[in-house]
XYZ file of C-alpha atoms in Angstrom:
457
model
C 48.673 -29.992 -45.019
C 52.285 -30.703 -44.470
C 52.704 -28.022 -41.848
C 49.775 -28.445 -40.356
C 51.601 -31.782 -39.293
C 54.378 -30.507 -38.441
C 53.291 -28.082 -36.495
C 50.854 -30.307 -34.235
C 54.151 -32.233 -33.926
C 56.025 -29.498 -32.536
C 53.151 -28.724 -30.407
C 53.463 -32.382 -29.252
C 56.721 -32.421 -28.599
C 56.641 -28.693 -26.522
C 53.727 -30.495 -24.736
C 55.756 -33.759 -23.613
C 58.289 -31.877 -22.335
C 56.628 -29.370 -20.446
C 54.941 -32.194 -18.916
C 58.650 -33.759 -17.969
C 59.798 -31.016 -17.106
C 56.726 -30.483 -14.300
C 57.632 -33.709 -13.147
C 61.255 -33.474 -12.201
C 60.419 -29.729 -10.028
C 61.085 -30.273 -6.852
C 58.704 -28.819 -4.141
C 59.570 -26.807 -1.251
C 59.929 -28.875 2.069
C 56.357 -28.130 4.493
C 58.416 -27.984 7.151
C 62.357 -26.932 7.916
C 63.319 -28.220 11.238
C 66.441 -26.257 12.514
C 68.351 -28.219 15.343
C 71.458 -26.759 16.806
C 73.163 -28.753 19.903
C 74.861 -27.286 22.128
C 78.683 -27.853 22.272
C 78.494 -30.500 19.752
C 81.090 -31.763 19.027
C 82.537 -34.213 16.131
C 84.587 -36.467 17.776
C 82.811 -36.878 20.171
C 79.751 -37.616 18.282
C 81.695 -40.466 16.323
C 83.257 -42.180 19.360
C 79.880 -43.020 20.527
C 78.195 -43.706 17.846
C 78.200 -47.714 18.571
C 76.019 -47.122 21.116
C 73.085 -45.081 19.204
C 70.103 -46.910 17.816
C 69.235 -46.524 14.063
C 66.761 -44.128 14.461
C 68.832 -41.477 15.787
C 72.139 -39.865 15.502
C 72.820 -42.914 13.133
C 70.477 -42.155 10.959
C 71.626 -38.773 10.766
C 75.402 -39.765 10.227
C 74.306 -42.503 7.571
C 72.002 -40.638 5.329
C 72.255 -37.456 5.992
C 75.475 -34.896 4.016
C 77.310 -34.621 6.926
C 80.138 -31.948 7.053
C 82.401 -33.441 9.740
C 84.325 -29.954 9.622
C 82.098 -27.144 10.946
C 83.297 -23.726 12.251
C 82.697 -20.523 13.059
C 84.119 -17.760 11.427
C 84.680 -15.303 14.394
C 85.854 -15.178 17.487
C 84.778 -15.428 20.442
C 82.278 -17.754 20.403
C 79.880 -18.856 23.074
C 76.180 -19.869 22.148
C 74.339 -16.563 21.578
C 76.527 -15.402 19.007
C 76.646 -18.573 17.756
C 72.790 -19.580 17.414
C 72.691 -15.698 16.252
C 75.005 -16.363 13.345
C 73.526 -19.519 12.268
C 70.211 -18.136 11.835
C 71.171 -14.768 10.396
C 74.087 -16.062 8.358
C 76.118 -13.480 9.452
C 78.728 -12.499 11.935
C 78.475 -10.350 15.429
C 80.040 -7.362 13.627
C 76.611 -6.921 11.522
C 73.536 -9.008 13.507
C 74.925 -7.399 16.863
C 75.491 -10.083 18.991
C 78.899 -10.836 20.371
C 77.902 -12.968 23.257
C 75.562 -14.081 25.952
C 76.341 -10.512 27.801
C 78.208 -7.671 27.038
C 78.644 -4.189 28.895
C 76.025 -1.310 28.352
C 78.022 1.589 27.497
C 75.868 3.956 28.871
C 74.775 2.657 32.566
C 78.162 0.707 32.689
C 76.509 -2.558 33.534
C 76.316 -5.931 32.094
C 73.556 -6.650 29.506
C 72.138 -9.818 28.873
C 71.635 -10.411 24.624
C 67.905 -10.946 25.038
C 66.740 -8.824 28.178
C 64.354 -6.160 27.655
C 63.711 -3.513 30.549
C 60.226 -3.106 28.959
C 59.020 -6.732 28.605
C 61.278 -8.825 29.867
C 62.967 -10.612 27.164
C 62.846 -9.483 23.319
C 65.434 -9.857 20.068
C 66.053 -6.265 20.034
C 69.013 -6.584 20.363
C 69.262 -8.489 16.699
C 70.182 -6.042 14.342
C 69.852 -8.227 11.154
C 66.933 -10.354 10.074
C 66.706 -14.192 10.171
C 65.817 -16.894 8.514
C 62.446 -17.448 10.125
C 61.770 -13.643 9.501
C 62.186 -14.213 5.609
C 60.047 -16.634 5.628
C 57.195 -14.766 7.381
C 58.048 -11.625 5.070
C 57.891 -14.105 2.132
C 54.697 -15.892 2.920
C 52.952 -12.242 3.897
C 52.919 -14.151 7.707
C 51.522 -17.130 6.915
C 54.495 -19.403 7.904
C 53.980 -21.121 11.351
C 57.714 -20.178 13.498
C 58.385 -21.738 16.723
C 61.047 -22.095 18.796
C 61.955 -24.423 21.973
C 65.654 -24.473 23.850
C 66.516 -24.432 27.642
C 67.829 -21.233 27.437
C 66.376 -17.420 26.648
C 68.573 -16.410 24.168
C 68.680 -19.563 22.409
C 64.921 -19.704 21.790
C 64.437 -15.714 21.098
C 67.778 -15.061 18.988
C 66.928 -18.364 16.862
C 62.634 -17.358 16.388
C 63.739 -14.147 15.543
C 61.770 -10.974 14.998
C 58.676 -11.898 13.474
C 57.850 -15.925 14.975
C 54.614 -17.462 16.108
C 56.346 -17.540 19.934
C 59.477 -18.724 21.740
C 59.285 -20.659 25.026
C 62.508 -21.637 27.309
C 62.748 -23.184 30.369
C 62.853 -21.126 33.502
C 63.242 -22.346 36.850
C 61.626 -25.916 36.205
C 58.587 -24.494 34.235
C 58.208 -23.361 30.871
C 58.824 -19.307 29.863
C 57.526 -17.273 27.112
C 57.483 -13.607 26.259
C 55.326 -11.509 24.959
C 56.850 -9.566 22.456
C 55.615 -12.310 19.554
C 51.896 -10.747 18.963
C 49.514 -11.718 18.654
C 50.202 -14.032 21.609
C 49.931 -17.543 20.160
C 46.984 -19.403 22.221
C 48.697 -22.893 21.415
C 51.995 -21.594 23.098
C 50.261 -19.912 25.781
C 48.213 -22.829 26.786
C 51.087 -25.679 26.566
C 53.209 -23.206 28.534
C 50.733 -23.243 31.688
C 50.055 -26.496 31.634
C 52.717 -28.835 30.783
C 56.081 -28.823 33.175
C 59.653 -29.716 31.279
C 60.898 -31.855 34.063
C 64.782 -32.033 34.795
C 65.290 -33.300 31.416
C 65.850 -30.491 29.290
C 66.005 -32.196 26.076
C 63.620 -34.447 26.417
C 61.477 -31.075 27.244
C 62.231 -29.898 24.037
C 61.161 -32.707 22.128
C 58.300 -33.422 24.003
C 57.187 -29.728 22.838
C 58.332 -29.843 19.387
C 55.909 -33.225 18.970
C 53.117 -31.686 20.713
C 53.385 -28.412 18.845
C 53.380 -30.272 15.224
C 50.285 -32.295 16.593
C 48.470 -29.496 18.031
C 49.375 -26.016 16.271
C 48.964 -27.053 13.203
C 52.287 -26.956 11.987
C 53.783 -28.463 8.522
C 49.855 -29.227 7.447
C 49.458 -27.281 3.868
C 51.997 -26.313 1.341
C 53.191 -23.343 3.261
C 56.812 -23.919 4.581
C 56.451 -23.440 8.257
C 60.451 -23.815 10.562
C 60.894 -25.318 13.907
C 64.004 -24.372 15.588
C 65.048 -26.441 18.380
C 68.070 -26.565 20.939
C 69.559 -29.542 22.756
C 72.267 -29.519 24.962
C 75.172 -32.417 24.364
C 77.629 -32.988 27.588
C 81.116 -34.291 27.198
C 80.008 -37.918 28.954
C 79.053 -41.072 26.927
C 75.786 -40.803 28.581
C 75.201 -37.399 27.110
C 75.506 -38.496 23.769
C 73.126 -41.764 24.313
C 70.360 -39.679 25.673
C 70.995 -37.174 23.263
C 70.893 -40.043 20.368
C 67.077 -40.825 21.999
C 65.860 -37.915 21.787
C 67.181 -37.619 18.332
C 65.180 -41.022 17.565
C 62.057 -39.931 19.044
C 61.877 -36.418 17.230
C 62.633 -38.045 14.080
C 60.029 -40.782 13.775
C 57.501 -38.363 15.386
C 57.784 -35.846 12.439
C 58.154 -38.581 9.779
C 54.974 -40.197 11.616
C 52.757 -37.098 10.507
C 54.792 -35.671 7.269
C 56.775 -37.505 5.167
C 60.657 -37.533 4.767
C 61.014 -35.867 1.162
C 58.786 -32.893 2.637
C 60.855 -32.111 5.617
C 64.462 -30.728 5.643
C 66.455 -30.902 9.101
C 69.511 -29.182 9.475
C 71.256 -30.130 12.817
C 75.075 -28.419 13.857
C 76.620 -27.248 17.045
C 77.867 -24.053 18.746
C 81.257 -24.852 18.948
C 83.115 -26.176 22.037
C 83.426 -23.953 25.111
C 84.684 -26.175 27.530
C 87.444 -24.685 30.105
C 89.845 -26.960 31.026
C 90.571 -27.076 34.811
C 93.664 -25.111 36.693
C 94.662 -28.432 38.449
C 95.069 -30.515 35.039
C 97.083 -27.699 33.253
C 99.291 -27.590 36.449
C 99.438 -31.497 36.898
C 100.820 -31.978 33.532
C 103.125 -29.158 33.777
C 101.301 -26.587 30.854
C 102.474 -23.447 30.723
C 99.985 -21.291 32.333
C 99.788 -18.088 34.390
C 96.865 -15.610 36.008
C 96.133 -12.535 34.062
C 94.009 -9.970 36.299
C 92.017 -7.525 34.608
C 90.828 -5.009 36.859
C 94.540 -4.842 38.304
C 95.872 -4.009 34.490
C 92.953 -1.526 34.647
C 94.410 -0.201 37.636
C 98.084 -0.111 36.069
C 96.964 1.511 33.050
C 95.174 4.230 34.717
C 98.523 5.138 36.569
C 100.757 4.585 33.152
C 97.832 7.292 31.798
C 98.276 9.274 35.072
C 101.903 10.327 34.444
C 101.580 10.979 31.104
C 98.074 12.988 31.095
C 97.836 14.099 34.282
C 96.577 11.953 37.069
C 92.618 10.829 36.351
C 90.509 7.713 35.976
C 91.124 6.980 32.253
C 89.543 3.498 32.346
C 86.021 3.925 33.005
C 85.097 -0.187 33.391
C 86.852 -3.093 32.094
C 84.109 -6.185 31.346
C 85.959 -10.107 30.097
C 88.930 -8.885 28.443
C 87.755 -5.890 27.325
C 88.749 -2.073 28.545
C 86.579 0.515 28.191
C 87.549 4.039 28.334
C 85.665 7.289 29.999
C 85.039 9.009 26.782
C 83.757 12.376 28.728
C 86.857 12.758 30.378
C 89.065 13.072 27.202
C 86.721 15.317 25.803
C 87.294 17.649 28.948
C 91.201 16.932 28.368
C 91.092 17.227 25.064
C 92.260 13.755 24.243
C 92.055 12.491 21.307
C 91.043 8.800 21.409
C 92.897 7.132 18.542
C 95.969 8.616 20.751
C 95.192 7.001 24.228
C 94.221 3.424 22.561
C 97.753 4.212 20.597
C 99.725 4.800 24.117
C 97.680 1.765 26.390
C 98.526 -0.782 23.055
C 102.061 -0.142 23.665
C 101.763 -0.327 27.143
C 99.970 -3.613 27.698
C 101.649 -5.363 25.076
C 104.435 -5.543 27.598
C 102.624 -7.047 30.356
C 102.865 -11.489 30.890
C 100.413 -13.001 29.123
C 99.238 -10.749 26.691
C 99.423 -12.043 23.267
C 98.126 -9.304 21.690
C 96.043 -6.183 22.194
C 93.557 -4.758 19.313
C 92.188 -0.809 19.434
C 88.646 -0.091 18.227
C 89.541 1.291 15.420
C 92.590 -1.307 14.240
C 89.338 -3.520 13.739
C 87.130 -1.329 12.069
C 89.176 -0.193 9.488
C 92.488 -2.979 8.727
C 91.494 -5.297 5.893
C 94.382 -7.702 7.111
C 92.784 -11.396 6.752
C 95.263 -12.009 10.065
C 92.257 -9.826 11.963
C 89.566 -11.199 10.007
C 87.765 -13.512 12.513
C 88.515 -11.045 15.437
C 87.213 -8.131 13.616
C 83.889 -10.466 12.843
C 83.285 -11.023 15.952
C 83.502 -7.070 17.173
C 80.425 -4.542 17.099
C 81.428 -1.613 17.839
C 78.294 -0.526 19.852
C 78.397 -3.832 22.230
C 82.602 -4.195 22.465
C 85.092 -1.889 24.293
C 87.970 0.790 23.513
C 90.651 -2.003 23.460
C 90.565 -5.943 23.498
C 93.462 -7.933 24.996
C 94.189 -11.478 23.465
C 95.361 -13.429 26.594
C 97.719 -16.206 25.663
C 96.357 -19.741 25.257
C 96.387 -21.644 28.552
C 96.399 -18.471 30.791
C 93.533 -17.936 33.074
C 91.436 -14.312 32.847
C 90.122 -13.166 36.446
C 88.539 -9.778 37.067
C 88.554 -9.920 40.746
C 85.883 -6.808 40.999
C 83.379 -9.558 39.261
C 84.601 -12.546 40.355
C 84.862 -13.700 36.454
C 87.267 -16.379 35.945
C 88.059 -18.128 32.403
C 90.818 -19.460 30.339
C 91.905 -18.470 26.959
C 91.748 -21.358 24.313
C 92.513 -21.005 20.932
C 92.485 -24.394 19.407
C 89.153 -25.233 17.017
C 87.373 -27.890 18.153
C 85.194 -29.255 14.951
C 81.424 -29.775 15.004
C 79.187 -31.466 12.660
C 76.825 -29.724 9.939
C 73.941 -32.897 8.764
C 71.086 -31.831 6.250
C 68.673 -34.826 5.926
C 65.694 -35.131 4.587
C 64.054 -33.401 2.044
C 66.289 -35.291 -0.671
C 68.972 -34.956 0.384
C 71.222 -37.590 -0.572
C 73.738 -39.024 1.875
C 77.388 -37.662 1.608
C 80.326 -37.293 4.059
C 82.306 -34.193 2.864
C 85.783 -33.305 4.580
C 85.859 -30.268 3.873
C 85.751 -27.128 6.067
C 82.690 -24.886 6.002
C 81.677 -22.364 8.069
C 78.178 -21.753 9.750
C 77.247 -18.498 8.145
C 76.590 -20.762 4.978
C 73.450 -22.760 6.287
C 70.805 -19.803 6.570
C 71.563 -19.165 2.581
C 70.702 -22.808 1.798
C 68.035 -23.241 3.740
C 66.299 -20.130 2.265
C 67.322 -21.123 -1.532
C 65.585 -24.540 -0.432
C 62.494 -23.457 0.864
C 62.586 -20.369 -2.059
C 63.040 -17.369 -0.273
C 65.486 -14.386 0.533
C 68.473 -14.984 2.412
C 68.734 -12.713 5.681
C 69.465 -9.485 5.128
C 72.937 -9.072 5.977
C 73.638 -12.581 4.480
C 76.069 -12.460 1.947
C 78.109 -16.154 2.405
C 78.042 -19.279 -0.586
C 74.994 -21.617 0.072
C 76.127 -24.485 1.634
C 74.277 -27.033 -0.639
């Protein structure tokens, strides 16, 4: 009789807390809204923040965990590679995208990151899967995926392979593809009959709202993602409109799902912004014109007299040279030898910092190359790189391309609300490729496939 007691109290005890234990699991979120801005920036985003509302980007900054210290770690950065990386959680060297454009090898002409001669636009070009393509995978494609932005590749390279649809805006009217099949009728129809408007971002939240009214997204227990792009300008008035639509996209989800069911994750692509030749010059900052296609031209002749005379650079695209590989197999060549030979030469030229060879990159483990050697693919990227020096100004005068080399890191903002997250302000530096992780342990999936970074929370 005595262990019959006990044992119904054991039983009792194993019962209470199982049941404890079932209360204290956290679900997944219905709904992960991804929200990356455009040349964000953190300063900027604090100088104005007497001016938001407390809906909006104050909310965000109040109770969100807000990494003040963002970054990227590659280089260069502009917003393909950078909306690219955040979703695959990995750098250009494995997901394949090293910008907005890069030169096709074999026609020798620019390519943009999302173009597709057979359809028009398509994320072929992604070599790694996303976030958004876990979560279809993991869900056997049950997941609802969308994505809105103003631009091409920022809608396609953040829905991924596998999403419900991507729409951008083209020309003052909504653009879609049709790669995503089957074509979403939802998508299809707002597309045709709704118009952005000049406002962009206000565009993007008006579809966002619309599509979480109307597609049926974040209704059952299935996480479903909505990845959305704003743009933020460098004026005040930027920031306040921006801090609107912030406001309105908030209270609209939290209107139809509540808070502790939806996770938003908002960051920025890192600062671009080119400071004018007459401000550098006005204050006196050492600066300086570095032409391209002339070095091309120099280098061919430096080539010339030690080869024999030919036309060893085949097309030179940004800073990059690319070399006619068919011609030094004819001449017996060997490539490692000319990339040797045009380091030595260029390195002597004004306003060359440094100059990196293919194969330097692919195979140095120096930490000193680390974030160039991220940000190289060897498929998209040419024979040699020059590193112009900071302040100098990069024309190819075949293109018309003009730019000027910056090197100083301009921070940006990582916020995760919602969802329980409790409100934080952490100092310290993180880098992007850490979000995608996070967001999949969160919502209970794999991370991406070439993901191997630290979740960031």
């Amino acid at each position: 009789m005595r262990n019959r007691y006990i044992y119904i109290t054991l039983l009792s005890i194993l019962g209470f807390n199982a049941e404890t234990y079932a209360q204290v699991v956290v679900q997944a979120p219905r709904l992960v809204v991804s929200i990356t801005i455009d040349q964000l920036r953190t300063d900027y985003l604090e100088t104005y923040a007497p001016l938001y509302s407390n809906d909006g980007l104050k909310r965000l900054l109040t109770d969100g965990k807000v990494f003040i210290n963002g970054a990227y770690n590659f280089t260069p950065v502009d917003r393909a590679s950078a909306i690219a990386s955040l979703h695959t959680g990995t750098v250009p060297y494995y997901n394949g995208i090293t910008a907005e454009e890069w030169l096709d090898k074999q026609t020798l002409r620019p390519q943009n990151c999302v173009r597709d001669q057979q359809i028009g636009y398509s994320p072929q070009f992604l070599g790694t899967s996303t976030i958004s393509d876990e979560l279809k995978m993991a869900t056997n494609g049950v997941a609802k995926v969308f994505s809105f932005a103003p631009t091409a590749d920022a809608a396609i390279l953040s829905a991924g392979h596998a999403a419900d649809g991507a729409a951008w805006v083209s020309n003052g009217k909504w653009a879609t593809t049709t790669y995503y099949r089957p074509i979403n009728q939802w998508l299809s129809g707002y597309t045709r009959l709704f118009l952005p408007g000049t406002d962009v971002n206000k565009a993007v939240t008006d579809a966002a709202l619309k599509c979480l009214e109307q597609a049926g997204v974040g209704n059952d227990d299935k996480t479903d993602l909505l990845s959305l792009t704003y743009e933020a300008g460098r004026q005040m008035e930027s920031y306040v409109e921006l801090d609107r639509q912030m406001a309105l996209l908030l209270n609209g989800i939290e209107r139809q799902i509540a808070r502790d069911r939806v996770l938003f994750v908002i960051t920025g692509t890192s600062s671009r912004e080119e400071e004018e030749e007459s401000n550098q010059e006005r204050y006196r900052i050492p600066t300086g014109t570095f032409y391209i296609n002339r070095t091309a031209n120099l280098l061919n002749m430096y080539l010339g007299a030690i080869f024999g005379s030919a036309k060893y650079v085949e097309f030179c695209h940004k800073n990059h040279i690319y070399f006619n590989h068919q011609l030094l197999r004819q001449k017996n060549i060997h490539l490692g030898e000319i990339c040797s030979r045009s380091q030595e030469f260029l390195l002597q030229l004004s306003g060359v910092r440094n100059v990196y060879t293919a194969n330097q990159l692919l195979t140095s483990d120096s930490y000193l190359l680390e974030s160039i050697r991220n940000g190289f693919n060897v498929e998209k990227c040419g024979d040699l790189i020059i590193d112009i020096a900071p302040g100098w100004k990069l024309i190819n005068e075949d293109t018309l391309e003009k730019s000027i080399s910056r090197s100083a890191h301009v921070p940006f903002p990582i916020i995760i609300y919602g969802a329980g997250t409790k409100a934080e302000r952490i100092q310290t530096p993180v880098t992007v490729d850490r979000i995608a992780p996070a967001v999949a342990r969160a919502i209970r999936i794999r991370a991406p496939n070439a993901c191997s970074s630290e979740p960031l929370f």
